[in-house]
PDB file of N, CA and C in Angstrom:
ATOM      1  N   UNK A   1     141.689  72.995  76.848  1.00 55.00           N
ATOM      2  CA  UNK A   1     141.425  74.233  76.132  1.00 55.00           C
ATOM      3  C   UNK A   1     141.450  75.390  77.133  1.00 55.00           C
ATOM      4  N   UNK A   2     142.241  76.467  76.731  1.00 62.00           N
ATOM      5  CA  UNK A   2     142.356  77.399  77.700  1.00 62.00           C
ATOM      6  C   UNK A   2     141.334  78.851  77.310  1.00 62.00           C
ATOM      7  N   UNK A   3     140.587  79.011  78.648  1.00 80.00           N
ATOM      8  CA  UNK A   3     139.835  79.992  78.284  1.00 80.00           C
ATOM      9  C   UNK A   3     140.057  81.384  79.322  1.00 80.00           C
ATOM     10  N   UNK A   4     139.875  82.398  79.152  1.00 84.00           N
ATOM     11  CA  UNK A   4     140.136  83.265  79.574  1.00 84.00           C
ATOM     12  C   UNK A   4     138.850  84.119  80.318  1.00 84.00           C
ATOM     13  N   UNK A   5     138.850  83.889  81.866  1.00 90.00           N
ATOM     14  CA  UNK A   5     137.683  84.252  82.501  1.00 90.00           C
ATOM     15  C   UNK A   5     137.082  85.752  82.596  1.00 90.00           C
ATOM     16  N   UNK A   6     135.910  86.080  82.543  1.00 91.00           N
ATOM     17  CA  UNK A   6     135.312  87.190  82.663  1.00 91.00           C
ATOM     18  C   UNK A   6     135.658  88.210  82.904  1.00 91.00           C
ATOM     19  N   UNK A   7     136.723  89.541  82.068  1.00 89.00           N
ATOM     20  CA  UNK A   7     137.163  90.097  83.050  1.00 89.00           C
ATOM     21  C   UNK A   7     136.402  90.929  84.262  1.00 89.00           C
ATOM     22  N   UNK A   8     136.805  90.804  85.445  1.00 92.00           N
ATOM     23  CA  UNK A   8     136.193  91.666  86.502  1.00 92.00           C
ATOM     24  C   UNK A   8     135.849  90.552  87.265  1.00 92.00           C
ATOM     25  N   UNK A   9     135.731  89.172  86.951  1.00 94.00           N
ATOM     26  CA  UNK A   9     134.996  88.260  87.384  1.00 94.00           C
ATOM     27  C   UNK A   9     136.465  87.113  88.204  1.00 94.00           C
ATOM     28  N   UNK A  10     137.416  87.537  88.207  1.00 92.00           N
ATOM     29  CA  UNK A  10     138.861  86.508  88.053  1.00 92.00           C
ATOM     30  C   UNK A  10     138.836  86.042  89.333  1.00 92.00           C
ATOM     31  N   UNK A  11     138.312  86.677  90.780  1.00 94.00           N
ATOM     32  CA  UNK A  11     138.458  86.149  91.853  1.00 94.00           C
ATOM     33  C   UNK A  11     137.312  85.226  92.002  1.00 94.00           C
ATOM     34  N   UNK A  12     135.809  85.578  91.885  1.00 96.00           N
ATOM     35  CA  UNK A  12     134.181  84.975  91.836  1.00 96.00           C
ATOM     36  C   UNK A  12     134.688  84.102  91.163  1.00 96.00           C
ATOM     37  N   UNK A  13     135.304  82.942  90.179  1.00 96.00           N
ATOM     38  CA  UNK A  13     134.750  82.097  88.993  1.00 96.00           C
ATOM     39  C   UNK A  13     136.256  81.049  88.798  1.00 96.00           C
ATOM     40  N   UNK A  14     135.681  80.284  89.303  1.00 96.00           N
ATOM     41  CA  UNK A  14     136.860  78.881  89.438  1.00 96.00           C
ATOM     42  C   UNK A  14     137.703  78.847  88.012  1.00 96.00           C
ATOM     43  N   UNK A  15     138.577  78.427  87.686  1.00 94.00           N
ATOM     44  CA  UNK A  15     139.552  77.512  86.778  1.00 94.00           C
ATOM     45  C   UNK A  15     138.018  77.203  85.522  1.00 94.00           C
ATOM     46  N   UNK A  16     138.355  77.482  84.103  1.00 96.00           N
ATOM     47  CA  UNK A  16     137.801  76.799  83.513  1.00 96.00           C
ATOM     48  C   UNK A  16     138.059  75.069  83.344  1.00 96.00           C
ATOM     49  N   UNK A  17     136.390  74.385  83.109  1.00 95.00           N
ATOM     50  CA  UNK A  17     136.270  72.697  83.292  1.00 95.00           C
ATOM     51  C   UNK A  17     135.351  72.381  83.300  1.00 95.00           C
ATOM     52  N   UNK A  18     134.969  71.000  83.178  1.00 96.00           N
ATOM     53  CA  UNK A  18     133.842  70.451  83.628  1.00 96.00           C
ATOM     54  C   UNK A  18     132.630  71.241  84.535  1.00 96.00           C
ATOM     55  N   UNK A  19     131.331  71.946  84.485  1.00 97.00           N
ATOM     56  CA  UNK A  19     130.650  72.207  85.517  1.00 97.00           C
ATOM     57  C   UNK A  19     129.235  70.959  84.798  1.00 97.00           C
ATOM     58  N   UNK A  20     128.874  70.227  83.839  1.00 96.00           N
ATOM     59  CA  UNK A  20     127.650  69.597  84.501  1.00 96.00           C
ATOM     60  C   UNK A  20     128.273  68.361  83.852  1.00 96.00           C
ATOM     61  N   UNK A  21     127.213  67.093  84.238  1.00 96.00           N
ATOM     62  CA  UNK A  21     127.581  65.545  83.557  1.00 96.00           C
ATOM     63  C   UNK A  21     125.986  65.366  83.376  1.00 96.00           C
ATOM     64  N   UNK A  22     125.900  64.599  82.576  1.00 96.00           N
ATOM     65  CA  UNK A  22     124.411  63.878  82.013  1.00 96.00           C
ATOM     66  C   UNK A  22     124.219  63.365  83.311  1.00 96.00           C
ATOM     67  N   UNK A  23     123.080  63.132  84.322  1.00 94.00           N
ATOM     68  CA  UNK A  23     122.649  62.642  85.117  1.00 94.00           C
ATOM     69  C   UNK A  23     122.431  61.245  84.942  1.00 94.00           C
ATOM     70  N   UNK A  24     122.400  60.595  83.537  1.00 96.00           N
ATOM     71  CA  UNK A  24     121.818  59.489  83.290  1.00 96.00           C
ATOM     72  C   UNK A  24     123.731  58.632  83.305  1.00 96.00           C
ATOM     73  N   UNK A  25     124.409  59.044  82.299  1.00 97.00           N
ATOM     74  CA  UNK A  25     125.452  58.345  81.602  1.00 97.00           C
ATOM     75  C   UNK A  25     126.552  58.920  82.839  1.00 97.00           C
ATOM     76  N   UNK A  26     126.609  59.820  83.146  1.00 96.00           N
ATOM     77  CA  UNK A  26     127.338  60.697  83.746  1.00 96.00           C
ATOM     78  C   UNK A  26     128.705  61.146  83.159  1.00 96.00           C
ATOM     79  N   UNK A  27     128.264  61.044  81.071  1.00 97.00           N
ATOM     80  CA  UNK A  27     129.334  61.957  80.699  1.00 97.00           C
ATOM     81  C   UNK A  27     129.389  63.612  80.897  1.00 97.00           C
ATOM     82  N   UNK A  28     130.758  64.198  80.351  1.00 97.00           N
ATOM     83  CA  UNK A  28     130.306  65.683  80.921  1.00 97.00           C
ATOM     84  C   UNK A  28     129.344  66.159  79.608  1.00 97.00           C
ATOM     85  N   UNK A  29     128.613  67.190  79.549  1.00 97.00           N
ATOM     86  CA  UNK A  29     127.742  67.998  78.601  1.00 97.00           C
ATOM     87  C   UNK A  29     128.338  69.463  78.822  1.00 97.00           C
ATOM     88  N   UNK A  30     128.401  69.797  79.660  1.00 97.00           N
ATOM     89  CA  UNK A  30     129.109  71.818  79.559  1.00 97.00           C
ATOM     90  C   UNK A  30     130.025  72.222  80.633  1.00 97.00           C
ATOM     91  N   UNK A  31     130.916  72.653  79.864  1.00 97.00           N
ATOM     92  CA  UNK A  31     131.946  73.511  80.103  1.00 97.00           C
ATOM     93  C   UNK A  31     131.574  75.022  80.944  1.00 97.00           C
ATOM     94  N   UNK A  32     132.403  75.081  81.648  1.00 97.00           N
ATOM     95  CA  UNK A  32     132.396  76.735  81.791  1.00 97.00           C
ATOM     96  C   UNK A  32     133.457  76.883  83.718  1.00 97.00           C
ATOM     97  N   UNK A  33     133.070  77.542  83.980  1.00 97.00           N
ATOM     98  CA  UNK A  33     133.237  77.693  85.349  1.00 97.00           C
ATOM     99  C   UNK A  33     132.364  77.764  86.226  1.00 97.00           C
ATOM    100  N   UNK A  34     132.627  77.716  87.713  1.00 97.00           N
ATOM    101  CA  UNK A  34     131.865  77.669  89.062  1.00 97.00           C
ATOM    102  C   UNK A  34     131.953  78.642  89.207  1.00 97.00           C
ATOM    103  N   UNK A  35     130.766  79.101  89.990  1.00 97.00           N
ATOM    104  CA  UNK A  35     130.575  80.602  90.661  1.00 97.00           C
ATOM    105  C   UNK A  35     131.004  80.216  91.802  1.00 97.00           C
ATOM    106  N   UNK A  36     132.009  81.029  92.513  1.00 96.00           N
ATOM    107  CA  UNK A  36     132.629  80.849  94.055  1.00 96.00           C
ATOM    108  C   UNK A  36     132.098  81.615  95.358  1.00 96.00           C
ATOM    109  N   UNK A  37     131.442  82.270  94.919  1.00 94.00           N
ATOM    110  CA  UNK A  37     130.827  83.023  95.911  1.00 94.00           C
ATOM    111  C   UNK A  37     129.712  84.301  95.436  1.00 94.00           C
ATOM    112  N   UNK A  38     129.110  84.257  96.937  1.00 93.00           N
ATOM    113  CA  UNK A  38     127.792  85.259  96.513  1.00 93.00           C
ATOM    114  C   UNK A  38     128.112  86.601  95.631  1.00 93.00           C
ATOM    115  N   UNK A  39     127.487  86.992  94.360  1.00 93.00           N
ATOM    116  CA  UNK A  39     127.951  87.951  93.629  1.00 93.00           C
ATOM    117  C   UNK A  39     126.907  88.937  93.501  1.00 93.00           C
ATOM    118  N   UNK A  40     125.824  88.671  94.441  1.00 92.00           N
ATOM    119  CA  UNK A  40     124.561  89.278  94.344  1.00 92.00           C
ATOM    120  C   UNK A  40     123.773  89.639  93.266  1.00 92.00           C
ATOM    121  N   UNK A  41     122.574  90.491  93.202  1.00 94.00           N
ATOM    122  CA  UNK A  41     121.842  90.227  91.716  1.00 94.00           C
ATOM    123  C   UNK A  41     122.622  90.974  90.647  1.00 94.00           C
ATOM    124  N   UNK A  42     122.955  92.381  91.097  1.00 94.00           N
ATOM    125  CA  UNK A  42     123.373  93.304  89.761  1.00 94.00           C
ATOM    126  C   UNK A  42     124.501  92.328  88.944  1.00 94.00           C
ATOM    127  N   UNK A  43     125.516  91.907  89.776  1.00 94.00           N
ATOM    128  CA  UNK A  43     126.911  91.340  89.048  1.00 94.00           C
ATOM    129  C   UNK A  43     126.441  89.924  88.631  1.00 94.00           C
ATOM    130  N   UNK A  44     125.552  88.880  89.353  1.00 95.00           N
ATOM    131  CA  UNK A  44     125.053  87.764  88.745  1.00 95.00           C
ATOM    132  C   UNK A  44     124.322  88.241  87.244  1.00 95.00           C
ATOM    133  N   UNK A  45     123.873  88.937  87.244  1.00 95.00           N
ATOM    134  CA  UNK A  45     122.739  89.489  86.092  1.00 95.00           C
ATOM    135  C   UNK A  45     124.089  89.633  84.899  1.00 95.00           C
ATOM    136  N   UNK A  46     124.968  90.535  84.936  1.00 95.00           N
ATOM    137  CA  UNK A  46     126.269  90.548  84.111  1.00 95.00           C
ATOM    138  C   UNK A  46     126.701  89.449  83.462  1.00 95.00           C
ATOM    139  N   UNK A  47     126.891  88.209  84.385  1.00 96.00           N
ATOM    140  CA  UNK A  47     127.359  86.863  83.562  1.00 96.00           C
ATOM    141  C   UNK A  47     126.416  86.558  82.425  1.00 96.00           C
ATOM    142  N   UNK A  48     125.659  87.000  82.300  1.00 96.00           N
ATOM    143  CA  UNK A  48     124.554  86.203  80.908  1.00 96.00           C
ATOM    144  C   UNK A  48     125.336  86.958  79.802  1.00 96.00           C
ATOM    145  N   UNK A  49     126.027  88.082  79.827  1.00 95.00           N
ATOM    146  CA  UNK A  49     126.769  88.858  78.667  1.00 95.00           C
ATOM    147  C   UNK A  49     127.723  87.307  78.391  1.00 95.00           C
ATOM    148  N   UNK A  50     128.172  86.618  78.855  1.00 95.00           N
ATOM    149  CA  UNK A  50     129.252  85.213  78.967  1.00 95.00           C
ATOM    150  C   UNK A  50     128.924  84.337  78.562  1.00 95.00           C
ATOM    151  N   UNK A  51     127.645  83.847  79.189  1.00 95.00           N
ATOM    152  CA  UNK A  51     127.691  82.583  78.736  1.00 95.00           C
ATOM    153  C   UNK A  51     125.662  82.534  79.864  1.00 95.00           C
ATOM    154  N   UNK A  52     125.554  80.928  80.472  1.00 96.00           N
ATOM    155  CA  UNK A  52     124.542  80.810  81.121  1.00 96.00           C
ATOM    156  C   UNK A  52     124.557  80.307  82.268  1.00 96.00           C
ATOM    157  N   UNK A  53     123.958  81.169  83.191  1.00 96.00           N
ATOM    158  CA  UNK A  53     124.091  81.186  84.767  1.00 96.00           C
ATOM    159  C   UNK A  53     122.975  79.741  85.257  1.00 96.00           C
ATOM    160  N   UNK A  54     123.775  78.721  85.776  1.00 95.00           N
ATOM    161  CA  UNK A  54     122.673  77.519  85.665  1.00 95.00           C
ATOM    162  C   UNK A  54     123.239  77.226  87.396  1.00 95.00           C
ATOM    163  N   UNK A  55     121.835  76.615  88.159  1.00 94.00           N
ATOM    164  CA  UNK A  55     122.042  75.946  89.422  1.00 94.00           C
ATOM    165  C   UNK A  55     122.364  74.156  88.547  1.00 94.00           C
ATOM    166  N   UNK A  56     123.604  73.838  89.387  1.00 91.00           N
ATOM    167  CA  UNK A  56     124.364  72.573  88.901  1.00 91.00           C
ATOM    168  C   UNK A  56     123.612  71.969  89.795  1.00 91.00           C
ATOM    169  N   UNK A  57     123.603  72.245  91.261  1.00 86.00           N
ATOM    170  CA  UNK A  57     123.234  71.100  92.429  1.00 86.00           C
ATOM    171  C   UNK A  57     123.082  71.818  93.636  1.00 86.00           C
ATOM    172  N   UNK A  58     121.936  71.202  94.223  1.00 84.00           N
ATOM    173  CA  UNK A  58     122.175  71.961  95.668  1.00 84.00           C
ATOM    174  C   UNK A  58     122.409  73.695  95.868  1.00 84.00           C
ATOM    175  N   UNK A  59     122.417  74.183  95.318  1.00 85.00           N
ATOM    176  CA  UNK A  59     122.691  75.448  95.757  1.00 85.00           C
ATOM    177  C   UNK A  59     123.911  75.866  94.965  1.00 85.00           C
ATOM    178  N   UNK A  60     124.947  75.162  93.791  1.00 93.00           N
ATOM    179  CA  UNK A  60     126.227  75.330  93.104  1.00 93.00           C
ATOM    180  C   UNK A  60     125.827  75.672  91.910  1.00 93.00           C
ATOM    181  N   UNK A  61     126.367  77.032  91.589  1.00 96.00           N
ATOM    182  CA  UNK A  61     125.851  77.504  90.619  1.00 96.00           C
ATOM    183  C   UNK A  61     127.620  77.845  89.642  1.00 96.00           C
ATOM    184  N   UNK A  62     126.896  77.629  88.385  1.00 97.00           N
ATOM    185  CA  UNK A  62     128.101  77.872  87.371  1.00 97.00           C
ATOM    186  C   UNK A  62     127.836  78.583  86.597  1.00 97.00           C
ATOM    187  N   UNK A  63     129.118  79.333  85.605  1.00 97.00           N
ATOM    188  CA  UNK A  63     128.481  79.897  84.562  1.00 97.00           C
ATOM    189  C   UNK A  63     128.626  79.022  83.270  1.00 97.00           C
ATOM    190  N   UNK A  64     127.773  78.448  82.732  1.00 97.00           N
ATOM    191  CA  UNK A  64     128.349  77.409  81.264  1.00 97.00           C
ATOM    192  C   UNK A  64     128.900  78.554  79.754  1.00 97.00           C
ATOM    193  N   UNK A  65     129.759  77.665  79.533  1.00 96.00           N
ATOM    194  CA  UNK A  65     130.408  78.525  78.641  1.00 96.00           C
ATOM    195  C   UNK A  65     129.920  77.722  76.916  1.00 96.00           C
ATOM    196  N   UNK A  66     130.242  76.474  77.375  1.00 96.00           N
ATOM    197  CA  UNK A  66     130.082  75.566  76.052  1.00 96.00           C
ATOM    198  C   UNK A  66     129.399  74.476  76.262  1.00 96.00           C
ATOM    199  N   UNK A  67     128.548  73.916  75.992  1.00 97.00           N
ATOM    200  CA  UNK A  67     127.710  72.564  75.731  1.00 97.00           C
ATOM    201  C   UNK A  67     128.417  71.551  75.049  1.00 97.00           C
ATOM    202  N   UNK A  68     127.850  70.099  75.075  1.00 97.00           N
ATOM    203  CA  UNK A  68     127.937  69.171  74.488  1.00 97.00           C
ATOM    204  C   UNK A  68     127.144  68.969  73.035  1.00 97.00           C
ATOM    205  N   UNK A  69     127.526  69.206  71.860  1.00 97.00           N
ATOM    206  CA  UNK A  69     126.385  69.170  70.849  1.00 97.00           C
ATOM    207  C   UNK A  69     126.515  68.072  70.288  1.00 97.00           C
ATOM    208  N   UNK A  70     124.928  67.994  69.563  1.00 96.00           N
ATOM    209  CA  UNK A  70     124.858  66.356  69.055  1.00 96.00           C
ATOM    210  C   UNK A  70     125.581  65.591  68.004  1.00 96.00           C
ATOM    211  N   UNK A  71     126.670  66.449  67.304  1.00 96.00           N
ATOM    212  CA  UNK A  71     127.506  66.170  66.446  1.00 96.00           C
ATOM    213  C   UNK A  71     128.863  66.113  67.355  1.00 96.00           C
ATOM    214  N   UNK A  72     129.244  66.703  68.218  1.00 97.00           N
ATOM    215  CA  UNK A  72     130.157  65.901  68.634  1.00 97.00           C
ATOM    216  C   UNK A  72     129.926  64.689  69.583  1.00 97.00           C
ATOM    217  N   UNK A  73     129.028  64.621  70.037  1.00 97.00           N
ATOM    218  CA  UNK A  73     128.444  63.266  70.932  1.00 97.00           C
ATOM    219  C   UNK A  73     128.619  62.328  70.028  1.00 97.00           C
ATOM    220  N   UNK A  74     128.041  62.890  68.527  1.00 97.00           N
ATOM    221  CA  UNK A  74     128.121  61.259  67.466  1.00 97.00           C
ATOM    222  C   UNK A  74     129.526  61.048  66.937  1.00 97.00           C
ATOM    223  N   UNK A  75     130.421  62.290  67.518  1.00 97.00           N
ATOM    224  CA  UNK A  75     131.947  61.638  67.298  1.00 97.00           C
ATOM    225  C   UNK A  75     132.308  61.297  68.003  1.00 97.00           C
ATOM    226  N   UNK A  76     132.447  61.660  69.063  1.00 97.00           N
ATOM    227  CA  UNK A  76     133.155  60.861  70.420  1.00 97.00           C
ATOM    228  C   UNK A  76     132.496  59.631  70.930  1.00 97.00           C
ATOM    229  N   UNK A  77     131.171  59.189  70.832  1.00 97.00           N
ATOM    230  CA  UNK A  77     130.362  58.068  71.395  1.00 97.00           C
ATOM    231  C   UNK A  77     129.607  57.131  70.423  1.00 97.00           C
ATOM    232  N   UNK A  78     129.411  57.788  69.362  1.00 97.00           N
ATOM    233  CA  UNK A  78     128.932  56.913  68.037  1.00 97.00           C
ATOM    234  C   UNK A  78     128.020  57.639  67.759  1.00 97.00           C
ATOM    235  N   UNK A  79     127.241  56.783  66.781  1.00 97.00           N
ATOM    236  CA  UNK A  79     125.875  57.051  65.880  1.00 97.00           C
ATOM    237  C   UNK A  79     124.716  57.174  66.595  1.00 97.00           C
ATOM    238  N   UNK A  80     123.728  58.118  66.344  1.00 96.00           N
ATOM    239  CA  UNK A  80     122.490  57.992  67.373  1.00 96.00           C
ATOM    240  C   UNK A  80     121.929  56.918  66.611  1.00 96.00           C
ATOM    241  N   UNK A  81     121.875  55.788  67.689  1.00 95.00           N
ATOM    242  CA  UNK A  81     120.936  54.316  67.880  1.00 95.00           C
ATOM    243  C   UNK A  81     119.584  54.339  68.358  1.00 95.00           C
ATOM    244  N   UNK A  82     119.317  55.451  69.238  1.00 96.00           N
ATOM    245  CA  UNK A  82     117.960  55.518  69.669  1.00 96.00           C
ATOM    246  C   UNK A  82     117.656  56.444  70.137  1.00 96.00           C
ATOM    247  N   UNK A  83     116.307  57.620  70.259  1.00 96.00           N
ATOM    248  CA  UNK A  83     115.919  58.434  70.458  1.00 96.00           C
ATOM    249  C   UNK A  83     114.737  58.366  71.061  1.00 96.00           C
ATOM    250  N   UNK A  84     114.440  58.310  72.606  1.00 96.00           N
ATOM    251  CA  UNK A  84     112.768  58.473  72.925  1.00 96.00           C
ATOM    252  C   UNK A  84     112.012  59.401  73.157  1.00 96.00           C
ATOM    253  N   UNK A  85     110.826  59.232  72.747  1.00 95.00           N
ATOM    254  CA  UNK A  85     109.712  60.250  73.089  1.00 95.00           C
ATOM    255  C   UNK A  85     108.736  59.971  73.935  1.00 95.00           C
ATOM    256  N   UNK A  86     107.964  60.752  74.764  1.00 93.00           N
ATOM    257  CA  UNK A  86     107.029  60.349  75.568  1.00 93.00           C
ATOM    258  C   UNK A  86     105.629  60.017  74.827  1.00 93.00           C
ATOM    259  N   UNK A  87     105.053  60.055  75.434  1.00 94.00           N
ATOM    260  CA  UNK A  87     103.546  60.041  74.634  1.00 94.00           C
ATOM    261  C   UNK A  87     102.999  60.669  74.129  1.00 94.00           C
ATOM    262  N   UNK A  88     103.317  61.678  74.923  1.00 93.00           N
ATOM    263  CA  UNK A  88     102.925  63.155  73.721  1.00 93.00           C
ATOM    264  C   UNK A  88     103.530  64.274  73.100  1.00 93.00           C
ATOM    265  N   UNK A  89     105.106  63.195  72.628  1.00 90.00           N
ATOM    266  CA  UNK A  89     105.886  63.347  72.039  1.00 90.00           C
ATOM    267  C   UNK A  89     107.382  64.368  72.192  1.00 90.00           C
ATOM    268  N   UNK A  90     107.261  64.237  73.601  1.00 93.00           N
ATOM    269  CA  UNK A  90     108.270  64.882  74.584  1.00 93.00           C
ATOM    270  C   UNK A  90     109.193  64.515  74.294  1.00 93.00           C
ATOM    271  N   UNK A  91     110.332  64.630  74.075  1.00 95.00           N
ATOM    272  CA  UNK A  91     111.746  64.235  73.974  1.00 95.00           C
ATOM    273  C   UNK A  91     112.506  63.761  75.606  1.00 95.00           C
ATOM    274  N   UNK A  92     112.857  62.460  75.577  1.00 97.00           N
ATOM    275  CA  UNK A  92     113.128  61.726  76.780  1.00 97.00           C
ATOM    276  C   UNK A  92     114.526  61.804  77.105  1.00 97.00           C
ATOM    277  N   UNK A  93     115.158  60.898  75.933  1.00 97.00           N
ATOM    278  CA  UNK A  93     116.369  60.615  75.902  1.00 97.00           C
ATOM    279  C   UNK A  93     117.003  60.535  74.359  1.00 97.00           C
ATOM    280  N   UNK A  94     118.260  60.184  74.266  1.00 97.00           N
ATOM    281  CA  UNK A  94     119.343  59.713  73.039  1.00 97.00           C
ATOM    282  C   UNK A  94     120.002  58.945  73.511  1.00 97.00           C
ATOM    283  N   UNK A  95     120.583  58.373  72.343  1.00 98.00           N
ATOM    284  CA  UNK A  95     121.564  56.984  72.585  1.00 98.00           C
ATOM    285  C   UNK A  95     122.681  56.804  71.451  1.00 98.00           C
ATOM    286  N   UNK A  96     123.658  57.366  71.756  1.00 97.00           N
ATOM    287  CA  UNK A  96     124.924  57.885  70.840  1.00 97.00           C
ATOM    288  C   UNK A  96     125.834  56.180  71.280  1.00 97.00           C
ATOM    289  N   UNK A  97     125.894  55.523  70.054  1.00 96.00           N
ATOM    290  CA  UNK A  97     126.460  54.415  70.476  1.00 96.00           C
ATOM    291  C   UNK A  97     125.791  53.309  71.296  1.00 96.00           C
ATOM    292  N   UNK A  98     126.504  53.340  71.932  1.00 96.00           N
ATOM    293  CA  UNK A  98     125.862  52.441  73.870  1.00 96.00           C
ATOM    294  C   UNK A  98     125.774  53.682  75.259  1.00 96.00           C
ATOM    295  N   UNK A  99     125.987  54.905  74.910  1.00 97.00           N
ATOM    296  CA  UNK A  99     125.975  56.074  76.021  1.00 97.00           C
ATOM    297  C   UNK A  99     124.283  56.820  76.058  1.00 97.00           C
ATOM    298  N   UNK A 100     123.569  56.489  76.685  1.00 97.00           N
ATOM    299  CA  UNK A 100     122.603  57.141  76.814  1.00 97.00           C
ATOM    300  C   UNK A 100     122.638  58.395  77.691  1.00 97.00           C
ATOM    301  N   UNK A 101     121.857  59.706  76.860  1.00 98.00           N
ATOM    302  CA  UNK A 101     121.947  60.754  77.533  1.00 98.00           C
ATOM    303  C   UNK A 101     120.566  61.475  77.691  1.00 98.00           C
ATOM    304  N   UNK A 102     120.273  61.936  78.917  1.00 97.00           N
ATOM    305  CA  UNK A 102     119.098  62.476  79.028  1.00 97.00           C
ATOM    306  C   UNK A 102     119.420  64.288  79.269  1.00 97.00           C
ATOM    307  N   UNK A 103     120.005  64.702  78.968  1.00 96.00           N
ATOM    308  CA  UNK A 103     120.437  65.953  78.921  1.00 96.00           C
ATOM    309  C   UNK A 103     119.660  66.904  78.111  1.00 96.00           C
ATOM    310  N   UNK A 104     119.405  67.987  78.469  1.00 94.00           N
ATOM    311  CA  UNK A 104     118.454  68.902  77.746  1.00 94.00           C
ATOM    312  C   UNK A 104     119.275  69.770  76.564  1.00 94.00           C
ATOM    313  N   UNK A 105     120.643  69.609  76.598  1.00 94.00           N
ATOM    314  CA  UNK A 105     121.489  70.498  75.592  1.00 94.00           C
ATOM    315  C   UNK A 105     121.501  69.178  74.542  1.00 94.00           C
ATOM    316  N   UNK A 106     120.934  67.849  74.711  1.00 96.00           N
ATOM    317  CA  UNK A 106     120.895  66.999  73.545  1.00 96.00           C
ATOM    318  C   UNK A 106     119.783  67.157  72.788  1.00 96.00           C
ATOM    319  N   UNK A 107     118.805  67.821  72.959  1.00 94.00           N
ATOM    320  CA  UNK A 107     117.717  67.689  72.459  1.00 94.00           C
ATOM    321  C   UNK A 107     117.577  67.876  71.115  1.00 94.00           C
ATOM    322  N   UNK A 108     116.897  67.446  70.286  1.00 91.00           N
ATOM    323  CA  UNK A 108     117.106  67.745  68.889  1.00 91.00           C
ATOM    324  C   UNK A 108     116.621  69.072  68.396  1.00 91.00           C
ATOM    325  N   UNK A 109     116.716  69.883  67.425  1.00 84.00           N
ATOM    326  CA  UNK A 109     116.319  71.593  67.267  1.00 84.00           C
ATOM    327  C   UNK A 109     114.811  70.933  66.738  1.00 84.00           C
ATOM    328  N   UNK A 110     114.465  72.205  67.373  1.00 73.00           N
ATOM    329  CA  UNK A 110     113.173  72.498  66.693  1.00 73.00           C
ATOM    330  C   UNK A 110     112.650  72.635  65.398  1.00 73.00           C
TER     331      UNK A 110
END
């Protein structure tokens, strides 16, 4: 899918793709681009007009453009089979098929 980057932003902001994976399953969950370099606060502050300015790892920051939502997880991976909660009723994980995801863009709405 071709997306068309920020204008003003075309040199700062990698190729749209993949920027996170479920930590657990390690499918991807959101789309968007990498931030390539320091853009300092005023112009970092700008990307939220886009999308959401998230630290991926270590210090790699992206801007997400699109998430993984729980209706397409139950098309591409199956039926939710299981859903945990903590004890005091925290939302843990999902289980789309046999793919377990602990991702916070899975969470069910409020």
């Amino acid at each position: 899918m071709e997306h068309k980057k920020p204008e003003g932003f075309e040199k700062e902001l990698s190729d749209y793709g993949v920027v996170l994976y479920d930590s657990f399953c390690g499918e991807p969950t959101a789309w968007g681009y990498k931030i390539l370099t320091f853009l300092g606060e005023d112009r970092f502050g700008l990307l939220y007009e886009y999308g959401e300015p998230r630290c991926a790892s270590m210090g790699v920051w992206v801007l997400v453009i699109k998430t993984l939502t729980r209706e397409e997880a139950i098309e591409k991976y199956g039926v939710i089979t299981e859903e945990v909660f903590g004890p005091r009723g925290g939302w843990k994980s999902v289980r789309f098929g046999e793919k377990i995801f602990i991702s916070p863009y899975l969470r069910p709405a409020k």
